[in-house]
mmCIF file of C-alpha atoms and ligand atoms in Angstrom:
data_model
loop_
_atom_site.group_PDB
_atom_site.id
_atom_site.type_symbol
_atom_site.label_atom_id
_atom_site.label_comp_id
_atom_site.label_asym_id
_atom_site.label_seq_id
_atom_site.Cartn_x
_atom_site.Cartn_y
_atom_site.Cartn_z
ATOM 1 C CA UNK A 22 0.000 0.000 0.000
ATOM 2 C CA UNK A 23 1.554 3.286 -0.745
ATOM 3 C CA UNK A 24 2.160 6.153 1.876
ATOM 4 C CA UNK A 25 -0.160 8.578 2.721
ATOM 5 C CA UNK A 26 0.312 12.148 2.457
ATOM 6 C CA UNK A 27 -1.650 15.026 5.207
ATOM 7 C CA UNK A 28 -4.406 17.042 3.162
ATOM 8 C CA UNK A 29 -6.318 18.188 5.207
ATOM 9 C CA UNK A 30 -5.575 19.527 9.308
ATOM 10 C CA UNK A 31 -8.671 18.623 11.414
ATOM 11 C CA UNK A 32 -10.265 21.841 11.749
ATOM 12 C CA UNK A 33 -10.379 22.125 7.944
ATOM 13 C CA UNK A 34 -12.365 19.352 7.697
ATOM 14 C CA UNK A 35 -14.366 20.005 10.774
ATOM 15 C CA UNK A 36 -14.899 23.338 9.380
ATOM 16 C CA UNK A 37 -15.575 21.875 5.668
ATOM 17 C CA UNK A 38 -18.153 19.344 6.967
ATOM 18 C CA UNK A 39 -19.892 22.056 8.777
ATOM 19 C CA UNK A 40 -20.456 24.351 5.843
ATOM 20 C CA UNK A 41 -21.418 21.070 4.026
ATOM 21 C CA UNK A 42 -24.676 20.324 6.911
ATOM 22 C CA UNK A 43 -25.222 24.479 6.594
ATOM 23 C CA UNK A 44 -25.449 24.092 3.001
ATOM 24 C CA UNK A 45 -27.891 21.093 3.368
ATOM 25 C CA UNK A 46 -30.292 22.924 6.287
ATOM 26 C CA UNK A 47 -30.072 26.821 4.754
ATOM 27 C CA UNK A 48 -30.359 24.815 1.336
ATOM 28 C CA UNK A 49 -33.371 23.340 2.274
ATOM 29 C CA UNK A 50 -35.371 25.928 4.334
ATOM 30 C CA UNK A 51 -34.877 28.168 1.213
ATOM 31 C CA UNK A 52 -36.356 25.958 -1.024
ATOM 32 C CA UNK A 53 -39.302 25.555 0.705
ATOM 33 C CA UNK A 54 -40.114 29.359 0.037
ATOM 34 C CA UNK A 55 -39.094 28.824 -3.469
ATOM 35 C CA UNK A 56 -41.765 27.491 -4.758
ATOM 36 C CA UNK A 57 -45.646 26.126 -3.392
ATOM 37 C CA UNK A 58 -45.155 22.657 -4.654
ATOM 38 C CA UNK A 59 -41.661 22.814 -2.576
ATOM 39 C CA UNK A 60 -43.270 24.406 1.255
ATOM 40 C CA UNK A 61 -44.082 20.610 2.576
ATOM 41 C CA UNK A 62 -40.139 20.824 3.056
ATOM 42 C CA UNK A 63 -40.735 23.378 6.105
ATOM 43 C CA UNK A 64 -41.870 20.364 7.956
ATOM 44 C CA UNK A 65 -38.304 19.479 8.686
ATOM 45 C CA UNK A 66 -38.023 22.736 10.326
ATOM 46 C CA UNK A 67 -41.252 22.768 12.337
ATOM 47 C CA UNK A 68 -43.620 24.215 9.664
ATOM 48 C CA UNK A 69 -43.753 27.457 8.242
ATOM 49 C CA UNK A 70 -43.100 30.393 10.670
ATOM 50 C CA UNK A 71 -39.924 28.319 12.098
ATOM 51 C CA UNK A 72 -38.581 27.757 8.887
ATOM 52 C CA UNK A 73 -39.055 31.731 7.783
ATOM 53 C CA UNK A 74 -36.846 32.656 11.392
ATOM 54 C CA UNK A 75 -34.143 29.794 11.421
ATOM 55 C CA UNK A 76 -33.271 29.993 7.208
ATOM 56 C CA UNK A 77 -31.196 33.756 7.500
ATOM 57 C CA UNK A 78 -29.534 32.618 10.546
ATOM 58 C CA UNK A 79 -28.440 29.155 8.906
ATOM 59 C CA UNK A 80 -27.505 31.233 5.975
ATOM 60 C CA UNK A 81 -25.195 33.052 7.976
ATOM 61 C CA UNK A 82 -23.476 30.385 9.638
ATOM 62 C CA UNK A 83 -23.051 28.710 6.358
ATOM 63 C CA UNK A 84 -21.376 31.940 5.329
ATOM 64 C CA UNK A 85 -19.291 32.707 8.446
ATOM 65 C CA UNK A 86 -18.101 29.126 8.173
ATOM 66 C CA UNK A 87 -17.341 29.214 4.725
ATOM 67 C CA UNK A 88 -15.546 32.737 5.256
ATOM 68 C CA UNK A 89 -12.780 30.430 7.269
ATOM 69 C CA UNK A 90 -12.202 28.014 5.041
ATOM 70 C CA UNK A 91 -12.174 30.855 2.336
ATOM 71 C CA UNK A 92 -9.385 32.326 4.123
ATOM 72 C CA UNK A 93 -7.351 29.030 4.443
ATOM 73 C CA UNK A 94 -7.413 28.461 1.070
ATOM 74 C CA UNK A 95 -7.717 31.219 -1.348
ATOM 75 C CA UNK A 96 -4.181 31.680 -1.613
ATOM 76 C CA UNK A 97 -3.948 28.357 -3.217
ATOM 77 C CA UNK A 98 -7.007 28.410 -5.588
ATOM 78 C CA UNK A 99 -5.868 31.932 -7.613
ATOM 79 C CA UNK A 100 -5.880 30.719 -11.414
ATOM 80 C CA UNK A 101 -2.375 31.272 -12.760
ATOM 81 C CA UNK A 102 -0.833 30.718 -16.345
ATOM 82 C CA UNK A 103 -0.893 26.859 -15.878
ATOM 83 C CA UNK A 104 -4.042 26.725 -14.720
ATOM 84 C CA UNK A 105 -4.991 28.111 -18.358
ATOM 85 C CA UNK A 106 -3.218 25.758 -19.968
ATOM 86 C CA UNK A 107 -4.808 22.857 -17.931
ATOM 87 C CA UNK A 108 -8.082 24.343 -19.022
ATOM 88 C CA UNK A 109 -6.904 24.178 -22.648
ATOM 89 C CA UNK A 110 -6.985 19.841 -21.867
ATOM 90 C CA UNK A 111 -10.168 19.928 -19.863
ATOM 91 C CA UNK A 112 -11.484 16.807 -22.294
ATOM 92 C CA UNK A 113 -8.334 14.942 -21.810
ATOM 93 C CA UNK A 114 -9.588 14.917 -17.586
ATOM 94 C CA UNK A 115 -12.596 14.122 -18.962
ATOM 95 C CA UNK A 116 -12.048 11.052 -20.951
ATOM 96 C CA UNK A 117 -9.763 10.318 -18.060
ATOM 97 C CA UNK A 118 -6.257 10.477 -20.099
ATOM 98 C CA UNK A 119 -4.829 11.809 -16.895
ATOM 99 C CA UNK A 120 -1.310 11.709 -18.711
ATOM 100 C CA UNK A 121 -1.975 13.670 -21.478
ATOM 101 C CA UNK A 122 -2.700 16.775 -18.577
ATOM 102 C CA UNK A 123 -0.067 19.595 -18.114
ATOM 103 C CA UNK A 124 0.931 18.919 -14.274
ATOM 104 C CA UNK A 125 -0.959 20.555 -11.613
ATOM 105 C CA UNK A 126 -0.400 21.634 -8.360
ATOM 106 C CA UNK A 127 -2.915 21.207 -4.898
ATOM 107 C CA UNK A 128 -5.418 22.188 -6.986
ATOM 108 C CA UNK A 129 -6.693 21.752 -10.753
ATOM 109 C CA UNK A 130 -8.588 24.641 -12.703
ATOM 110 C CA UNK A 131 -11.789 22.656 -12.241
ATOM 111 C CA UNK A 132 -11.651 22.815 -8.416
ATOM 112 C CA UNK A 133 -10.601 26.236 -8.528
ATOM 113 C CA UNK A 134 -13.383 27.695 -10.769
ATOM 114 C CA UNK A 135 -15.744 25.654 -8.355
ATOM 115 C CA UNK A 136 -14.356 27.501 -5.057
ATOM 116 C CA UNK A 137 -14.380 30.663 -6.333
ATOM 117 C CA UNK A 138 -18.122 29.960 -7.575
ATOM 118 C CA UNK A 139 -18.953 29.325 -4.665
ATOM 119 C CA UNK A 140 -17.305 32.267 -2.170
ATOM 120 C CA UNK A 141 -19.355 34.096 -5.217
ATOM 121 C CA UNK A 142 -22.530 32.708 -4.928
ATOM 122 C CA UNK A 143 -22.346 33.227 -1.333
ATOM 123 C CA UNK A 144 -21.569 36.632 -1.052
ATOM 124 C CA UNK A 145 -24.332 37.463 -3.195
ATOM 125 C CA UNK A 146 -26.680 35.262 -1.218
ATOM 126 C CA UNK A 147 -25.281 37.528 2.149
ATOM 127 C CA UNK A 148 -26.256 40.664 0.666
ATOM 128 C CA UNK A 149 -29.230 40.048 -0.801
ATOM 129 C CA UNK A 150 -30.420 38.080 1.754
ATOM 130 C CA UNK A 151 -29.569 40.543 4.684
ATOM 131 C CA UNK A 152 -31.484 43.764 2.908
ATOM 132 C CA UNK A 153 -34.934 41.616 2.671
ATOM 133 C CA UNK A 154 -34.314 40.075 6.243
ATOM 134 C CA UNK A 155 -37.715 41.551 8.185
ATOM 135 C CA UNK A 156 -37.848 43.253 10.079
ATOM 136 C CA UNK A 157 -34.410 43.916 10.777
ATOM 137 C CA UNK A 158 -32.969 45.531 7.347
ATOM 138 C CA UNK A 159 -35.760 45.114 4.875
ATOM 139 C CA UNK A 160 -37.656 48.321 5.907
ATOM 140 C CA UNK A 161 -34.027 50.369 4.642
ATOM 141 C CA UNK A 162 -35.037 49.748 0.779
ATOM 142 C CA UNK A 163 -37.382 50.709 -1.609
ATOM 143 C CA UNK A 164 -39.654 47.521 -2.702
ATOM 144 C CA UNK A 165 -37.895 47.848 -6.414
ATOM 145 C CA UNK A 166 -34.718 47.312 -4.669
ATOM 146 C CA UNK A 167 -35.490 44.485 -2.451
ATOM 147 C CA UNK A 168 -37.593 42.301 -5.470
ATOM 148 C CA UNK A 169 -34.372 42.588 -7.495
ATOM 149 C CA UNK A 170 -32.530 41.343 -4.327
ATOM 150 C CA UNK A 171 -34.864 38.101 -4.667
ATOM 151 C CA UNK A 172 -34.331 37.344 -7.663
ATOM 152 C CA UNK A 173 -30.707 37.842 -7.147
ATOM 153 C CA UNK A 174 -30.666 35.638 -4.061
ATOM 154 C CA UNK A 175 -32.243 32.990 -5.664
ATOM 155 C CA UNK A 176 -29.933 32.848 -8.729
ATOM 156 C CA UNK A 177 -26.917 33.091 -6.427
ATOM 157 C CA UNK A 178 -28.617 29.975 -4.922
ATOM 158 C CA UNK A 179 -29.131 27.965 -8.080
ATOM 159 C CA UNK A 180 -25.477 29.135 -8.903
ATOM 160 C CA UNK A 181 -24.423 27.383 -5.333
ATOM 161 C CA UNK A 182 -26.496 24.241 -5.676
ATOM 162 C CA UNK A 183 -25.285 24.062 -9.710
ATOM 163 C CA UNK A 184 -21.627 24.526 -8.320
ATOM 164 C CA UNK A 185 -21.858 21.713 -5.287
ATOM 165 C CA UNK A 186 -22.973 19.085 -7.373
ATOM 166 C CA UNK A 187 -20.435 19.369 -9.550
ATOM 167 C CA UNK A 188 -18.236 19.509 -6.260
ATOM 168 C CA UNK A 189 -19.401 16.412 -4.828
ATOM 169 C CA UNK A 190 -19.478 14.438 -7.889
ATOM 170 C CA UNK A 191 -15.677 15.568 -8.895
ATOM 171 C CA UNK A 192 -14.559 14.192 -5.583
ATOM 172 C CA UNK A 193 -16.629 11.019 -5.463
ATOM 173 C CA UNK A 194 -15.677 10.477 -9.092
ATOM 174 C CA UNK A 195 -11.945 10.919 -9.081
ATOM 175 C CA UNK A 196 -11.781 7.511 -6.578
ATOM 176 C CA UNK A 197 -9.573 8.262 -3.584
ATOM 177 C CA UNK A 198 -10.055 11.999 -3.256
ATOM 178 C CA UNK A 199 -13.253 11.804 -0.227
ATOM 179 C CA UNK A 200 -10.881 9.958 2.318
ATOM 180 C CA UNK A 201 -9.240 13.893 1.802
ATOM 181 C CA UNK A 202 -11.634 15.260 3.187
ATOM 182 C CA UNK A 203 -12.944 12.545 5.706
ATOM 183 C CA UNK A 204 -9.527 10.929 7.037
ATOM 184 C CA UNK A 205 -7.675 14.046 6.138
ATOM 185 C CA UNK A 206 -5.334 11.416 4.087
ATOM 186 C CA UNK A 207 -4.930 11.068 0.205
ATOM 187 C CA UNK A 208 -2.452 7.952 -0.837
ATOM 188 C CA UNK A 209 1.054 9.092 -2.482
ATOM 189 C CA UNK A 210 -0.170 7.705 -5.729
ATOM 190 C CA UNK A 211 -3.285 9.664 -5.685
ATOM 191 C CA UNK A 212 -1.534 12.582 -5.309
ATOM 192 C CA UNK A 213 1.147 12.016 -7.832
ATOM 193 C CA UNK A 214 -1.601 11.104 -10.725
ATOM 194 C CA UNK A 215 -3.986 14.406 -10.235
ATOM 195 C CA UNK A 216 -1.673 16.640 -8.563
ATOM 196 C CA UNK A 217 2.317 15.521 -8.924
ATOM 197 C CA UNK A 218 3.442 19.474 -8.612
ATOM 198 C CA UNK A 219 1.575 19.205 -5.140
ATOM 199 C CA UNK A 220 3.276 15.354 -4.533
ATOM 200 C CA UNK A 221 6.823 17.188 -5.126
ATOM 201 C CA UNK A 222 6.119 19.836 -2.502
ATOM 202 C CA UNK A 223 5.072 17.256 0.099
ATOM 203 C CA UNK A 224 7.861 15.104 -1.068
ATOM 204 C CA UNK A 225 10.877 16.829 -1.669
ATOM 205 C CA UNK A 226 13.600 16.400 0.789
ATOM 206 C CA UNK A 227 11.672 13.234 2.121
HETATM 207 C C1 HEM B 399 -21.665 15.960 0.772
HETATM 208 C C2 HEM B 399 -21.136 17.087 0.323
HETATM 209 C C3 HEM B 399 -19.678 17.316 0.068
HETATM 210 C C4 HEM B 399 -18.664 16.427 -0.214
HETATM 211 C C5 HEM B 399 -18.761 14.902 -0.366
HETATM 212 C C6 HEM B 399 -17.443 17.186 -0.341
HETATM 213 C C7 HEM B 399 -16.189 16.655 -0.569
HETATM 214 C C8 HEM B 399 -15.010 17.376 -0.608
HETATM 215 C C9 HEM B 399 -13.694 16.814 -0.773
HETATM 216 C C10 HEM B 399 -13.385 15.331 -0.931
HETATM 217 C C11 HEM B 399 -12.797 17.816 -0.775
HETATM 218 C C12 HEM B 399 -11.273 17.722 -0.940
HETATM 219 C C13 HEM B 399 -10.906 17.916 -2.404
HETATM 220 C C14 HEM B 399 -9.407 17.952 -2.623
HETATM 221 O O1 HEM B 399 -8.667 18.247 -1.674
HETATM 222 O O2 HEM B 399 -8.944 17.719 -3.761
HETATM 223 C C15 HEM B 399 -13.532 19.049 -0.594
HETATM 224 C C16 HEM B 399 -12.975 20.315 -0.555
HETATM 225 C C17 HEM B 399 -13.705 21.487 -0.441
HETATM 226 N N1 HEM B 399 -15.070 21.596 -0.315
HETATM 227 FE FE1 HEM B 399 -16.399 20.080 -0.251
HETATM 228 N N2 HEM B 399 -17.749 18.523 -0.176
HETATM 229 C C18 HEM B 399 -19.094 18.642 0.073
HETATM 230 C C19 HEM B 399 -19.805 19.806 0.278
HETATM 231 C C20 HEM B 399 -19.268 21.091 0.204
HETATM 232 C C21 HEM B 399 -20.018 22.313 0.302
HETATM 233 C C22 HEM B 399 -21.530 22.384 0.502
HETATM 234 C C23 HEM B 399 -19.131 23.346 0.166
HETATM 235 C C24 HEM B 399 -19.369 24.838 0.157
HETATM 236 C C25 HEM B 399 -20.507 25.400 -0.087
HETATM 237 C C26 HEM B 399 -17.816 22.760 0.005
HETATM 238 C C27 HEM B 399 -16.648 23.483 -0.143
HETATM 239 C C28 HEM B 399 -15.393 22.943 -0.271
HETATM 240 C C29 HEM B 399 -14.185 23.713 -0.386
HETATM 241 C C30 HEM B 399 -14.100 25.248 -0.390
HETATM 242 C C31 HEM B 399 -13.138 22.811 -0.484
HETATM 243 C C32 HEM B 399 -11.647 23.124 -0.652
HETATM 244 C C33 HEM B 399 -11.334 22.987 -2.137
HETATM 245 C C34 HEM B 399 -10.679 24.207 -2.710
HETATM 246 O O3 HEM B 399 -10.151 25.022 -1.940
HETATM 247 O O4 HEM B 399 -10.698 24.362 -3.967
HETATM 248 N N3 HEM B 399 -17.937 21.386 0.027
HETATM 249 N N4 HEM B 399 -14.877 18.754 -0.501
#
């Protein structure tokens, strides 16, 4: 079996798996307001009223929590030159001709275009969502204002959801990557097939 390398500290994935159940509550509280055929979902939360008080605040948390991951890990998700050029051989990743890819470091221009999706999204969804939060900032802005909030939260949303499937089924289908996030551990060969520039760093010297 080959040696494993560190990926993850604790408290990133404590912190990770967090923002993951915050994405999952806020997630679904919101879409209960969505749309009528979608409200029976407010029954998780204790029917309607409860659901309309605890969404903003599970928004937040989601937000706050992603806000420290965000600052972990921005550093090492700006696109640079050879990101581009990995884009350029997106369909090689695709059809899996991992070879044929220009060598990446911790993270590929997939992953990265994913993150910063997603601090996106959820910036938008903060804003929006705090000037229509009644009664506390809503009363602020004129009612033109706050509908084009709505419809901006709720494409932010769409944007998130859109962006963390694609998240979850990167990592469950590029086998070995999950245990990064759950054991905190990724196996040497892993990391020297979809990340070898990363490998050398945690390598060299060794
Ligand atoms: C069941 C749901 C999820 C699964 C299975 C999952 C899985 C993973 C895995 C395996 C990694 C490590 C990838 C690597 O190091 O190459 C990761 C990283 C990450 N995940 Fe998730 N995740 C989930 C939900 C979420 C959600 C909801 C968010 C945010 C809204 C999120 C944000 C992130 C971020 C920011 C990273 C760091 C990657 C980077 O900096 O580019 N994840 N996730």
């Amino acid at each position: 079996m080959s040696r494993m390398l560190q990926r993850y500290k604790d408290g990133e994935r404590m912190n990770h798996w967090f923002i993951a159940l915050m994405f999952v509550l806020a997630g679904l509280s919101g879409l209960a307001f969505f749309h009528p055929a979608l409200f029976f979902l407010s029954n998780l939360f204790g029917g309607g009223p409860w659901t309309r008080i605890l969404h903003p605040f599970l928004g937040v948390l989601m937000f706050v929590a992603f806000l420290g991951l965000f600052l972990k890990l921005w550093r090492e998700n700006v696109v640079t030159a050879a990101d581009r050029e990995w884009r350029q051989h997106m369909g090689d990743m695709l059809r899996g001709n991992k070879a044929d890819l220009p060598p990446v470091g911790k993270y590929n221009f997939g992953q990265k275009a994913v993150f910063w999706l997603m601090a996106l999204s959820l910036i938008v969804l903060l804003v929006t969502g705090l000037m229509f939060w009644r009664p506390y900032f809503a009363p602020s802005f004129a009612i033109g204002t706050l509908r084009i909030a709505v419809l901006l939260h709720a494409v932010a949303a769409v944007v998130l959801i859109v962006a963390t499937i694609v998240h979850v089924y990167a990592a469950i289908w590029v086998k070995g990557t999950v245990r990064a996030m759950t054991r905190g551990t990724v196996s040497e060969e892993w990391a020297k097939v979809n990340h070898p520039l990363w490998h050398r760093e945690m390598t060299q010297g060794k």
